[in-house]
Short mmCIF file of C-alpha atoms and ligand atoms in Angstrom, two decimals:
data_model
loop_
_atom_site.label_atom_id
_atom_site.label_comp_id
_atom_site.label_asym_id
_atom_site.label_seq_id
_atom_site.Cartn_x
_atom_site.Cartn_y
_atom_site.Cartn_z
CA MET T 253 34.23 2.54 -2.39
CA LYS T 254 36.73 4.17 -0.08
CA THR T 255 36.39 2.89 3.94
CA PHE T 256 36.38 5.05 6.60
CA GLU T 257 40.45 4.44 7.15
CA GLU T 258 41.46 5.57 4.28
CA LEU T 259 39.39 8.63 4.84
CA GLY T 260 42.30 9.27 8.18
CA VAL T 261 39.33 8.54 10.24
CA SER T 262 41.01 7.54 13.66
CA GLU T 263 40.01 3.88 15.28
CA GLU T 264 38.21 5.21 18.14
CA ILE T 265 35.82 6.52 15.66
CA ARG T 266 35.76 4.01 12.66
CA ARG T 267 34.85 1.60 16.45
CA ALA T 268 31.69 3.86 17.18
CA ILE T 269 30.69 4.13 14.17
CA GLU T 270 30.40 0.58 13.18
CA GLU T 271 28.74 -0.24 16.22
CA LEU T 272 26.09 2.18 14.47
CA GLY T 273 26.54 -0.19 11.73
CA PHE T 274 28.55 2.06 9.20
CA GLU T 275 30.22 0.35 6.52
CA HIS T 276 31.01 3.00 4.28
CA PRO T 277 31.38 6.36 4.01
CA MET T 278 28.05 8.15 2.16
CA PRO T 279 28.83 10.08 -0.82
CA VAL T 280 29.00 12.92 1.52
CA GLN T 281 30.80 12.34 3.83
CA GLU T 282 33.82 10.75 1.49
CA GLU T 283 33.91 14.75 -0.69
CA VAL T 284 33.89 16.56 2.93
CA ILE T 285 35.52 14.41 5.38
CA PRO T 286 38.94 14.19 4.55
CA TYR T 287 39.05 17.76 2.98
CA LEU T 288 38.45 19.16 6.81
CA LEU T 289 40.83 16.85 8.29
CA GLY T 290 42.90 20.40 7.00
CA ASN T 291 43.16 23.07 8.14
CA GLY T 292 41.79 26.72 6.82
CA ASN T 293 39.15 24.47 4.38
CA ASP T 294 35.90 25.85 3.46
CA VAL T 295 32.69 24.44 1.91
CA ILE T 296 29.40 24.75 0.94
CA ALA T 297 27.70 21.30 0.85
CA LEU T 298 23.77 20.87 -0.83
CA ALA T 299 22.82 18.37 1.02
CA GLN T 300 19.86 17.69 2.50
CA THR T 301 18.67 15.67 5.76
CA GLY T 302 19.06 11.27 5.73
CA THR T 303 22.46 12.32 2.83
CA GLY T 304 25.07 11.32 6.22
CA LYS T 305 26.00 15.73 6.67
CA THR T 306 26.14 14.67 9.81
CA ALA T 307 28.73 12.33 10.41
CA ALA T 308 30.53 13.91 7.39
CA PHE T 309 30.68 17.21 9.84
CA GLY T 310 30.35 15.28 12.61
CA ILE T 311 33.41 13.20 12.32
CA PRO T 312 36.25 15.74 11.55
CA LEU T 313 34.91 18.56 13.90
CA LEU T 314 35.72 15.60 16.78
CA GLU T 315 38.81 14.59 14.97
CA ARG T 316 40.39 18.11 15.32
CA THR T 317 39.11 18.08 19.10
CA ASP T 318 41.63 18.39 21.39
CA PRO T 319 40.17 16.51 24.72
CA THR T 320 43.27 16.73 26.19
CA ASN T 321 41.94 21.13 25.77
CA ARG T 322 38.41 22.59 28.15
CA SER T 323 38.77 26.07 26.01
CA THR T 324 35.18 25.35 23.11
CA GLN T 325 36.81 24.44 19.79
CA ALA T 326 33.50 23.50 17.90
CA VAL T 327 30.53 25.43 17.43
CA VAL T 328 27.56 24.38 15.27
CA ILE T 329 24.68 26.55 14.99
CA SER T 330 21.31 24.82 13.57
CA PRO T 331 17.30 25.89 13.10
CA THR T 332 16.20 24.41 15.77
CA ARG T 333 16.36 22.71 19.33
CA GLU T 334 15.35 19.72 17.74
CA LEU T 335 18.60 19.54 15.29
CA CYS T 336 20.65 20.57 17.51
CA LEU T 337 19.70 18.01 19.74
CA GLN T 338 19.06 15.10 17.08
CA ILE T 339 22.96 16.50 16.61
CA ALA T 340 24.72 16.50 19.79
CA ASP T 341 23.65 13.08 20.04
CA ASP T 342 24.79 12.17 17.07
CA LEU T 343 28.25 12.94 18.01
CA LYS T 344 28.33 11.79 21.19
CA SER T 345 27.57 8.12 19.65
CA PHE T 346 30.16 8.89 17.08
CA ALA T 347 32.43 10.17 20.15
CA LYS T 348 31.70 7.32 22.58
CA TYR T 349 35.43 5.73 22.74
CA ILE T 350 37.38 9.19 22.86
CA LYS T 351 38.31 10.13 26.80
CA GLY T 352 36.83 13.42 27.44
CA ILE T 353 35.45 15.04 25.25
CA ASN T 354 32.45 17.36 26.38
CA ILE T 355 29.27 17.97 23.85
CA VAL T 356 26.42 20.16 24.35
CA ALA T 357 23.51 21.27 23.42
CA VAL T 358 21.61 25.13 23.67
CA TYR T 359 18.49 26.68 22.38
CA GLY T 360 16.22 28.71 22.53
CA GLY T 361 12.79 28.78 24.52
CA THR T 362 14.11 26.94 28.14
CA SER T 363 16.15 27.61 30.98
CA ILE T 364 19.27 29.27 30.00
CA ILE T 365 20.11 29.18 33.37
CA ASP T 366 20.94 25.30 33.56
CA GLN T 367 23.17 25.79 29.35
CA ILE T 368 24.74 28.19 31.51
CA HIS T 369 25.48 25.44 33.88
CA ALA T 370 26.26 23.44 31.37
CA LEU T 371 28.66 25.67 29.73
CA LYS T 372 30.74 25.96 33.28
CA HIS T 373 32.07 22.65 33.41
CA GLY T 374 33.66 23.33 29.65
CA ALA T 375 31.91 22.29 26.48
CA GLN T 376 35.27 21.21 23.79
CA ILE T 377 32.25 21.81 20.73
CA ILE T 378 28.68 23.37 21.34
CA VAL T 379 25.85 22.92 19.55
CA ALA T 380 23.09 25.73 19.28
CA THR T 381 20.68 28.17 17.54
CA PRO T 382 22.13 30.89 17.05
CA GLY T 383 20.18 32.90 19.08
CA ARG T 384 20.89 31.88 22.53
CA LEU T 385 24.29 31.29 21.37
CA ILE T 386 24.61 35.19 21.40
CA ASP T 387 22.71 35.14 24.68
CA LEU T 388 25.10 33.11 25.99
CA MET T 389 28.02 35.07 24.85
CA HIS T 390 26.76 38.14 25.49
CA ARG T 391 26.70 36.57 29.56
CA GLY T 392 30.37 35.40 28.97
CA ALA T 393 28.63 31.13 29.00
CA ALA T 394 30.04 30.96 26.21
CA LYS T 395 33.17 31.62 24.74
CA VAL T 396 34.27 31.36 20.79
CA GLN T 397 38.01 32.73 21.53
CA GLU T 398 39.14 29.25 20.12
CA VAL T 399 36.99 28.57 17.92
CA ARG T 400 38.44 26.55 14.97
CA ASN T 401 35.30 24.66 12.93
CA VAL T 402 32.40 26.35 12.64
CA VAL T 403 29.23 23.95 11.18
CA LEU T 404 25.88 25.97 9.59
CA ASP T 405 23.54 22.87 9.19
CA GLU T 406 20.20 23.87 7.09
CA ALA T 407 21.61 27.57 6.45
CA ASP T 408 19.02 28.42 4.27
CA GLU T 409 16.37 27.51 7.12
CA MET T 410 18.00 29.76 9.26
CA LEU T 411 17.86 32.52 7.20
CA ASN T 412 14.59 32.66 6.57
CA MET T 413 13.48 32.11 10.05
CA GLY T 414 15.33 35.22 10.14
CA PHE T 415 18.81 34.60 11.99
CA SER T 416 20.81 36.30 9.48
CA ASP T 417 22.35 38.97 12.26
CA SER T 418 22.56 36.71 14.67
CA ILE T 419 24.90 34.47 12.44
CA ASN T 420 26.97 37.61 10.82
CA GLU T 421 27.61 38.95 15.01
CA ILE T 422 28.47 34.83 15.55
CA PHE T 423 31.22 34.88 13.05
CA ASP T 424 32.58 38.73 14.57
CA ASN T 425 33.13 36.97 17.38
CA VAL T 426 35.40 33.61 16.23
CA PRO T 427 38.72 33.57 15.17
CA ALA T 428 39.67 33.83 11.47
CA ASP T 429 41.70 30.55 10.70
CA ARG T 430 39.01 28.31 11.13
CA ASN T 431 37.11 25.45 8.97
CA THR T 432 33.62 27.22 7.79
CA LEU T 433 31.00 24.47 6.59
CA LEU T 434 28.20 25.32 5.61
CA PHE T 435 25.57 23.21 4.90
CA SER T 436 21.92 23.99 3.07
CA ALA T 437 19.64 22.67 0.48
CA THR T 438 19.58 24.91 -1.61
CA MET T 439 21.26 28.12 -2.88
CA SER T 440 20.36 31.52 -2.42
CA LYS T 441 21.80 35.16 -2.93
CA ASP T 442 21.62 35.65 0.88
CA ILE T 443 23.77 31.88 1.20
CA GLU T 444 26.48 33.48 -1.63
CA ARG T 445 26.64 36.29 0.59
CA ILE T 446 27.68 34.93 3.72
CA ALA T 447 29.56 32.92 1.95
CA LEU T 448 31.33 35.99 0.61
CA ASN T 449 31.73 37.85 3.59
CA TYR T 450 32.58 34.48 5.70
CA LEU T 451 33.78 31.55 3.81
CA HIS T 452 37.33 30.82 2.15
CA ASP T 453 37.64 29.98 -1.10
CA HIS T 454 35.50 27.04 -0.25
CA LYS T 455 34.50 23.94 -1.58
CA GLU T 456 31.51 23.42 -3.45
CA ILE T 457 30.08 20.04 -3.60
CA VAL T 458 26.31 19.05 -4.63
CA VAL T 459 25.33 16.08 -3.02
CA GLY T 460 22.58 13.97 -5.86
CA SER T 461 21.39 16.66 -7.75
CA ARG T 462 19.55 19.88 -6.45
CA ASN T 463 17.04 19.57 -9.27
CA GLU T 464 15.96 16.28 -9.40
CA GLY T 465 13.77 14.63 -6.86
CA ALA T 466 13.70 11.35 -4.85
CA GLU T 467 14.15 8.91 -7.39
CA ASN T 468 12.10 6.70 -5.13
CA VAL T 469 9.02 9.51 -5.87
CA ASN T 470 6.65 9.18 -7.41
CA HIS T 471 4.31 12.60 -7.53
CA ILE T 472 0.78 12.74 -7.95
CA TYR T 473 -2.01 15.87 -8.53
CA TYR T 474 -5.40 15.65 -7.48
CA MET T 475 -7.69 18.68 -9.19
CA VAL T 476 -10.64 19.41 -7.05
CA ASN T 477 -12.33 22.45 -7.12
CA ALA T 478 -11.78 23.90 -3.59
CA LYS T 479 -14.86 23.64 -1.52
CA ASP T 480 -13.32 19.70 -2.16
CA LYS T 481 -9.99 19.61 -0.75
CA TYR T 482 -10.66 18.12 2.40
CA LEU T 483 -13.07 15.68 0.82
CA ALA T 484 -10.49 14.58 -1.22
CA LEU T 485 -7.51 14.33 1.37
CA LYS T 486 -9.96 11.94 3.04
CA ARG T 487 -10.69 9.74 -0.09
CA ILE T 488 -6.12 9.31 -0.20
CA VAL T 489 -6.09 8.56 4.32
CA ASP T 490 -9.45 6.00 3.23
CA PHE T 491 -7.29 4.24 0.10
CA TYR T 492 -4.34 3.92 1.95
CA PRO T 493 -5.28 2.20 4.87
CA ARG T 494 -1.68 1.61 6.33
CA ILE T 495 0.13 5.15 5.46
CA TYR T 496 2.40 6.83 7.60
CA GLY T 497 2.18 10.51 6.15
CA ILE T 498 2.33 14.57 6.48
CA ILE T 499 0.14 15.95 5.30
CA PHE T 500 1.52 19.73 4.39
CA CYS T 501 -0.65 23.15 5.21
CA ARG T 502 -0.08 26.38 4.47
CA THR T 503 -0.10 28.46 7.14
CA LYS T 504 0.16 27.82 11.39
CA ALA T 505 -4.66 28.20 11.00
CA GLU T 506 -5.27 25.63 8.40
CA THR T 507 -2.89 22.94 9.67
CA GLN T 508 -5.11 22.70 13.15
CA GLU T 509 -7.57 23.28 10.90
CA VAL T 510 -7.20 20.26 9.45
CA ALA T 511 -5.99 18.49 12.06
CA ASP T 512 -9.08 19.10 14.09
CA LYS T 513 -11.04 17.55 11.69
CA LEU T 514 -9.24 14.97 10.87
CA ILE T 515 -9.86 13.91 14.55
CA ARG T 516 -13.34 15.10 15.05
CA ASP T 517 -13.24 12.34 11.85
CA GLY T 518 -11.87 9.17 13.64
CA TYR T 519 -8.22 9.41 12.29
CA ASN T 520 -5.36 9.31 13.85
CA ALA T 521 -4.03 12.71 13.47
CA GLU T 522 -2.12 15.09 15.22
CA PRO T 523 -1.86 18.89 14.12
CA LEU T 524 2.40 20.46 14.30
CA HIS T 525 3.15 23.86 14.02
CA GLY T 526 4.44 26.88 15.94
CA ASP T 527 1.75 28.25 17.96
CA LEU T 528 1.96 24.63 20.36
CA SER T 529 4.41 25.27 23.25
CA GLN T 530 7.45 23.02 22.53
CA GLN T 531 6.58 20.45 25.63
CA GLN T 532 4.02 19.95 23.17
CA ARG T 533 5.72 19.10 20.03
CA ASP T 534 8.12 17.12 21.41
CA ILE T 535 5.55 14.35 22.77
CA THR T 536 3.65 14.82 19.46
CA MET T 537 7.01 14.59 17.55
CA GLN T 538 7.66 11.57 19.55
CA LYS T 539 4.01 9.72 18.97
CA PHE T 540 4.75 10.28 15.09
CA ARG T 541 8.72 8.89 14.82
CA GLN T 542 6.61 5.76 17.42
CA HIS T 543 4.45 5.77 14.90
CA ILE T 544 1.71 6.02 18.22
CA THR T 545 0.70 8.73 15.48
CA GLN T 546 -0.38 7.31 11.05
CA LEU T 547 -1.26 11.43 10.66
CA LEU T 548 1.36 14.44 10.96
CA VAL T 549 -0.51 17.59 9.72
CA ALA T 550 2.24 20.21 9.90
CA THR T 551 3.39 23.48 8.45
CA ASP T 552 7.40 22.72 6.90
CA VAL T 553 8.71 24.84 9.30
CA ALA T 554 7.35 22.48 12.84
CA ALA T 555 7.70 19.49 10.91
CA ARG T 556 12.06 20.56 10.51
CA GLY T 557 13.70 19.05 12.76
CA LEU T 558 11.17 15.66 12.48
CA ASP T 559 13.45 13.58 11.01
CA VAL T 560 11.91 10.29 10.23
CA ASP T 561 13.34 8.16 7.43
CA ASP T 562 9.94 5.60 6.49
CA LEU T 563 7.08 7.68 5.61
CA THR T 564 4.67 6.24 3.14
CA HIS T 565 3.32 9.52 1.75
CA VAL T 566 3.96 12.74 1.88
CA ILE T 567 0.67 15.31 1.26
CA ASN T 568 0.88 18.59 0.38
CA TYR T 569 -2.63 20.22 0.78
CA GLY T 570 -1.46 23.14 -1.51
CA MET T 571 0.93 24.01 -2.97
CA PRO T 572 3.36 25.21 -1.63
CA GLY T 573 5.07 28.60 -2.04
CA ASP T 574 8.32 28.21 -3.81
CA THR T 575 9.31 24.61 -5.51
CA GLU T 576 12.34 24.05 -2.73
CA SER T 577 9.60 23.70 -0.49
CA TYR T 578 8.64 20.65 -1.92
CA THR T 579 11.04 19.37 -3.11
CA HIS T 580 11.79 19.29 0.71
CA ARG T 581 8.80 17.52 1.79
CA SER T 582 8.11 15.84 -0.67
CA GLY T 583 12.38 14.69 -0.63
CA ARG T 584 10.35 12.86 3.22
CA THR T 585 9.31 9.86 1.67
CA GLY T 586 11.35 7.67 -0.64
CA ARG T 587 14.67 7.41 1.65
CA ALA T 588 16.14 4.23 2.67
CA GLY T 589 14.91 2.95 -0.14
CA LYS T 590 11.66 1.79 -0.56
CA LYS T 591 8.64 3.61 -2.68
CA GLY T 592 7.21 6.65 -1.82
CA THR T 593 4.57 9.13 -2.96
CA SER T 594 4.56 12.56 -3.00
CA ILE T 595 1.05 13.73 -3.49
CA SER T 596 -0.22 17.03 -4.33
CA ILE T 597 -4.37 17.93 -3.69
CA ILE T 598 -4.23 21.54 -5.48
CA HIS T 599 -7.20 23.84 -7.78
CA THR T 600 -7.37 24.71 -11.48
CA LYS T 601 -4.52 27.31 -10.66
CA GLU T 602 -2.50 25.95 -8.83
CA ARG T 603 -1.39 23.31 -11.73
CA GLY T 604 1.34 26.03 -12.86
CA ARG T 605 2.56 25.58 -9.86
CA VAL T 606 2.50 21.66 -10.60
CA ARG T 607 4.36 22.66 -14.42
CA GLU T 608 7.15 24.29 -12.11
CA VAL T 609 8.30 21.87 -9.74
CA GLU T 610 7.90 19.45 -13.25
CA ARG T 611 10.55 21.28 -14.93
CA THR T 612 12.55 21.43 -11.71
CA ILE T 613 12.51 19.09 -10.65
CA GLY T 614 12.95 16.14 -13.97
CA LYS T 615 10.24 14.92 -13.39
CA GLU T 616 6.66 14.71 -14.35
CA PHE T 617 3.74 14.68 -12.00
CA VAL T 618 0.81 11.73 -12.40
CA ASP T 619 -3.09 13.82 -13.67
CA GLY T 620 -4.27 11.62 -10.53
CA THR T 621 -8.32 10.09 -10.64
CA LEU T 622 -9.76 10.03 -6.57
CA PRO T 623 -10.37 6.22 -5.82
CA THR T 624 -13.80 5.63 -5.44
CA PRO T 625 -15.81 5.07 -3.36
CA GLN T 626 -16.16 1.72 -4.47
CA GLU T 627 -12.98 1.08 -4.31
CA ILE T 628 -11.81 2.49 -1.17
CA CYS T 629 -14.44 0.53 0.38
CA SER T 630 -12.01 -2.94 -1.19
CA LYS T 631 -8.87 -1.61 0.12
CA GLN T 632 -10.45 -1.17 3.78
CA LEU T 633 -12.40 -4.44 3.50
CA PHE T 634 -9.30 -6.16 2.73
CA LYS T 635 -7.00 -4.36 5.76
CA ALA T 636 -9.58 -5.94 8.46
CA ILE T 637 -8.95 -9.76 6.61
CA ASP T 638 -5.97 -8.75 6.41
CA GLU T 639 -6.12 -8.07 10.25
CA ILE T 640 -8.10 -10.69 11.53
CA GLU T 641 -5.50 -13.23 10.11
CA LYS T 642 -3.20 -11.46 11.21
CA VAL T 643 -4.55 -12.00 14.63
CA ASP T 644 -2.46 -13.77 17.42
CA VAL T 645 -4.60 -16.21 19.29
CA ASP T 646 -2.73 -16.42 22.41
CA GLU T 647 -5.04 -20.30 23.48
CA ASP T 648 -4.07 -20.76 26.89
CA GLN T 649 -4.95 -16.82 27.84
CA ILE T 650 -7.86 -17.10 25.71
CA ALA T 651 -8.67 -20.24 27.15
CA PRO T 652 -10.84 -19.52 30.65
CA PHE T 653 -12.59 -16.99 28.23
CA MET T 654 -14.02 -19.44 25.69
CA GLU T 655 -17.11 -21.13 27.57
CA ASP T 656 -18.47 -17.61 27.58
CA ILE T 657 -17.09 -16.73 24.12
CA ASN T 658 -19.52 -19.84 23.02
CA ARG T 659 -22.49 -19.44 25.28
CA HIS T 660 -22.97 -16.25 23.45
CA PHE T 661 -22.32 -16.11 19.91
CA GLU T 662 -24.22 -20.14 20.22
CA TYR T 663 -27.18 -18.88 18.20
CA PHE T 664 -25.35 -17.09 15.91
CA ASP T 665 -23.82 -19.07 12.36
CA LYS T 666 -19.59 -18.35 11.05
CA GLU T 667 -20.88 -16.51 8.49
CA ASP T 668 -23.37 -14.21 11.13
CA ILE T 669 -19.93 -13.41 13.39
CA LEU T 670 -17.65 -12.98 9.53
CA LYS T 671 -19.86 -10.17 8.69
CA ARG T 672 -19.96 -8.65 12.65
CA ILE T 673 -16.35 -9.32 12.94
CA VAL T 674 -15.49 -7.67 9.78
CA SER T 675 -18.06 -4.91 9.92
CA LEU T 676 -16.15 -3.93 13.67
CA GLU T 677 -13.70 -1.64 10.93
CA PHE T 678 -14.41 -1.31 7.89
CA GLY T 679 -18.38 -0.46 8.13
CA LYS T 680 -17.89 2.56 8.95
CA PHE T 681 -16.57 3.34 6.10
CA LEU T 682 -18.87 1.64 3.51
CA LYS T 683 -21.58 3.98 5.51
CA TYR T 684 -20.08 7.02 4.79
CA TYR T 685 -19.36 6.28 1.51
CA ALA T 686 -23.04 4.49 0.72
CA ASN T 687 -24.10 8.67 0.24
CA ALA T 688 -20.38 9.94 0.39
CA PRO T 689 -20.62 13.42 -1.35
CA GLU T 690 -19.54 13.25 -4.80
CA ILE T 691 -16.28 14.80 -5.73
CA VAL T 692 -16.64 16.47 -10.05
CA LYS T 693 -12.73 16.58 -11.55
CA PRO T 694 -12.63 20.51 -12.88
CA SER T 695 -11.97 19.97 -15.72
CA THR T 696 -10.01 23.36 -17.62
CA GLN T 697 -10.04 24.33 -20.91
CA ARG T 698 -6.56 22.92 -22.08
CA ASP T 699 -8.84 19.01 -20.82
CA ARG T 700 -11.86 20.51 -22.61
CA LYS T 701 -9.91 21.02 -26.01
CA ASP T 702 -7.67 17.67 -25.45
CA ARG T 703 -11.35 15.73 -25.09
CA ASN T 704 -12.98 17.31 -27.81
CA GLU T 705 -9.40 17.74 -30.38
CA GLY T 706 -6.08 15.20 -31.76
CA ARG T 707 -2.56 17.26 -31.81
CA ASP T 708 -4.23 18.75 -35.30
CA GLY T 709 -6.87 20.50 -33.38
CA ARG T 710 -9.93 17.92 -35.84
CA LYS T 711 -12.23 16.42 -33.76
CA ARG T 712 -10.74 12.38 -32.46
CA GLU T 713 -12.02 9.25 -31.79
CA LYS T 714 -11.88 8.78 -28.68
CA ARG T 715 -9.36 6.52 -26.47
CA ALA T 716 -8.49 5.84 -30.37
CA PRO T 717 -4.86 5.35 -30.95
CA GLU T 718 -3.14 8.22 -32.29
CA SER T 719 -1.67 6.93 -35.82
CA GLY T 720 1.16 4.31 -36.42
CA TYR T 721 0.94 3.53 -33.30
CA ARG T 722 -1.36 0.32 -31.42
CA ARG T 723 -2.90 0.89 -27.93
CA LEU T 724 -2.64 -1.92 -25.40
CA PHE T 725 -4.35 -2.99 -21.93
CA ILE T 726 -2.45 -3.06 -18.91
CA ASN T 727 -4.26 -5.20 -16.21
CA LEU T 728 -1.83 -3.41 -13.65
CA GLY T 729 -1.84 1.11 -13.08
CA LYS T 730 -0.69 3.23 -10.08
CA ASP T 731 -2.16 1.66 -7.03
CA ASP T 732 0.16 -1.10 -7.82
CA GLY T 733 2.93 1.52 -7.64
CA PHE T 734 2.98 0.50 -11.63
CA TYR T 735 3.59 3.79 -13.53
CA PRO T 736 4.76 5.43 -16.17
CA GLY T 737 8.08 4.74 -15.33
CA GLU T 738 7.87 1.41 -14.42
CA VAL T 739 6.08 0.62 -17.21
CA MET T 740 9.02 1.61 -19.35
CA GLN T 741 11.25 -0.26 -17.93
CA PHE T 742 9.13 -3.63 -18.11
CA ILE T 743 9.19 -2.67 -22.08
CA ASN T 744 13.17 -2.19 -21.70
CA ARG T 745 14.15 -5.33 -20.33
CA ASN T 746 12.15 -7.59 -21.57
CA VAL T 747 12.53 -6.38 -25.45
CA HIS T 748 15.89 -5.50 -27.45
CA GLY T 749 16.26 -2.26 -29.67
CA ARG T 750 14.24 0.87 -29.95
CA GLN T 751 10.69 0.99 -28.50
CA ASP T 752 8.40 4.28 -30.05
CA VAL T 753 5.75 4.22 -26.87
CA GLY T 754 3.02 7.08 -26.62
CA HIS T 755 1.13 7.94 -25.06
CA ILE T 756 1.06 5.94 -21.25
P1 LIG A 712 22.22 12.69 8.25
O1 LIG A 712 21.77 13.22 6.45
O2 LIG A 712 23.12 13.27 9.10
O3 LIG A 712 20.61 13.18 8.69
O4 LIG A 712 21.87 11.26 8.63
C1 LIG A 712 21.35 10.73 7.79
C2 LIG A 712 20.89 8.53 8.27
O5 LIG A 712 22.27 7.82 7.59
C3 LIG A 712 20.88 8.79 9.73
O6 LIG A 712 20.22 8.00 10.31
C4 LIG A 712 22.56 7.97 10.54
O7 LIG A 712 22.60 7.29 10.95
C5 LIG A 712 22.64 7.11 8.96
N1 LIG A 712 23.95 7.59 8.61
C6 LIG A 712 24.34 8.41 7.90
N2 LIG A 712 26.93 8.23 6.97
C7 LIG A 712 26.23 6.87 7.94
C8 LIG A 712 26.73 6.00 6.55
N3 LIG A 712 27.82 5.86 6.28
N4 LIG A 712 26.43 4.17 6.61
C9 LIG A 712 25.46 4.39 6.77
N5 LIG A 712 24.50 5.31 7.72
C10 LIG A 712 24.81 6.59 8.00
#
């Protein structure tokens, strides 16, 4: 493993990033940093958020910036205001020990006058959304004639958002002998076109395989009838009392509707979509980042700028329209060495989409069976007990109230009090699930066939092993994080030689 020093990173920046806890370069940094430190070197990097890409382009940008020259030397273009702010913040922290570097973020949806003022003081690095940068260029506030580095971040997303013309216009106005770095989660025809028009002899790097779902993510689908979709969502959320996740919907209207229902049903949820004001979206994202909100119901686009590393679950309320969106969504969980789960609530017609995704990511989805009311109630009970056990009791603070407390509970015995305390949180689940509507798993034609017939088409004894195989039972399962992959790992670790394992 190389060091940042070996990659050619200067002492000032090394000091700053060490303080941020960067010990060794991440793979994208190892490839991109030394290359971009040279001149006239273009790169296309297929890398998603979380791979360390900001430092990969940010560090060489800073190295190549002359702090004594006030003119704009680099522009970073990114699709959303949130990303701009995040990138600018990161760059500022990498530049902590370099004197005289001014980094300014400019984006739409807010006063242009303040941004013009900010640029007047001279910004060597501008981080911008495409439309606003063009606007500022037209007004003469952003001057890009001396730019030596252009970075397009989340290029695929910018093209999806219709920024193609703005991007062309920016490229047409910066000097030809610049470095261009294009980051994208996916490679498409449009990206290839930009590369052809504006990049010279570029190096292409892929960070992780874009066809690979994150190692730490388990993929599950629950198939339900359309009318049961929301009920299924509730069950899933109830079954994971400590869930911290994003529920992705396809449209703004659906996002709002699902969030409204969850809020009405007493969940700690909030919507995030483009019909909300920028201010509302900022507040919502802030609350979610701080774990004040437990469930964020969002559209793909609105959730773009949100970077959180510790999601336990991503829930697809219906399969997304394309595989790229699926991998993007599911890649938001299972980060930073943690396990994550990507759950899809689908109807029978979407099974084909699941198969498509399976082929692309090279991983099978688990065909999930929704947790039963009883399983959910046990989970919730366990959580309620756990919370009571973990309560921090401040003896001194509570002492003055103890006399009153004792008097009130004089006639309750211990069991009575326990029942009441546990019911405070847990009671609503018992009540709901006592009469919860049944959710019937729709059976597909193939299910019906599988259930009745063996591979040879003959009627098969229910649950009988295939010939030559023996059936083994393991008292662990999905709920314990013990998926087929774990079963295989366990077997391989403990049994030497080749093993034939049939259906798990
Ligand atoms: P990004 O893909 O740029 O959003 O980065 C993902 C996260 O990784 C951010 O929180 C960075 O601060 C962090 N990070 C980037 N490079 C390194 C590194 N070399 N060592 C440790 N953490 C890093």
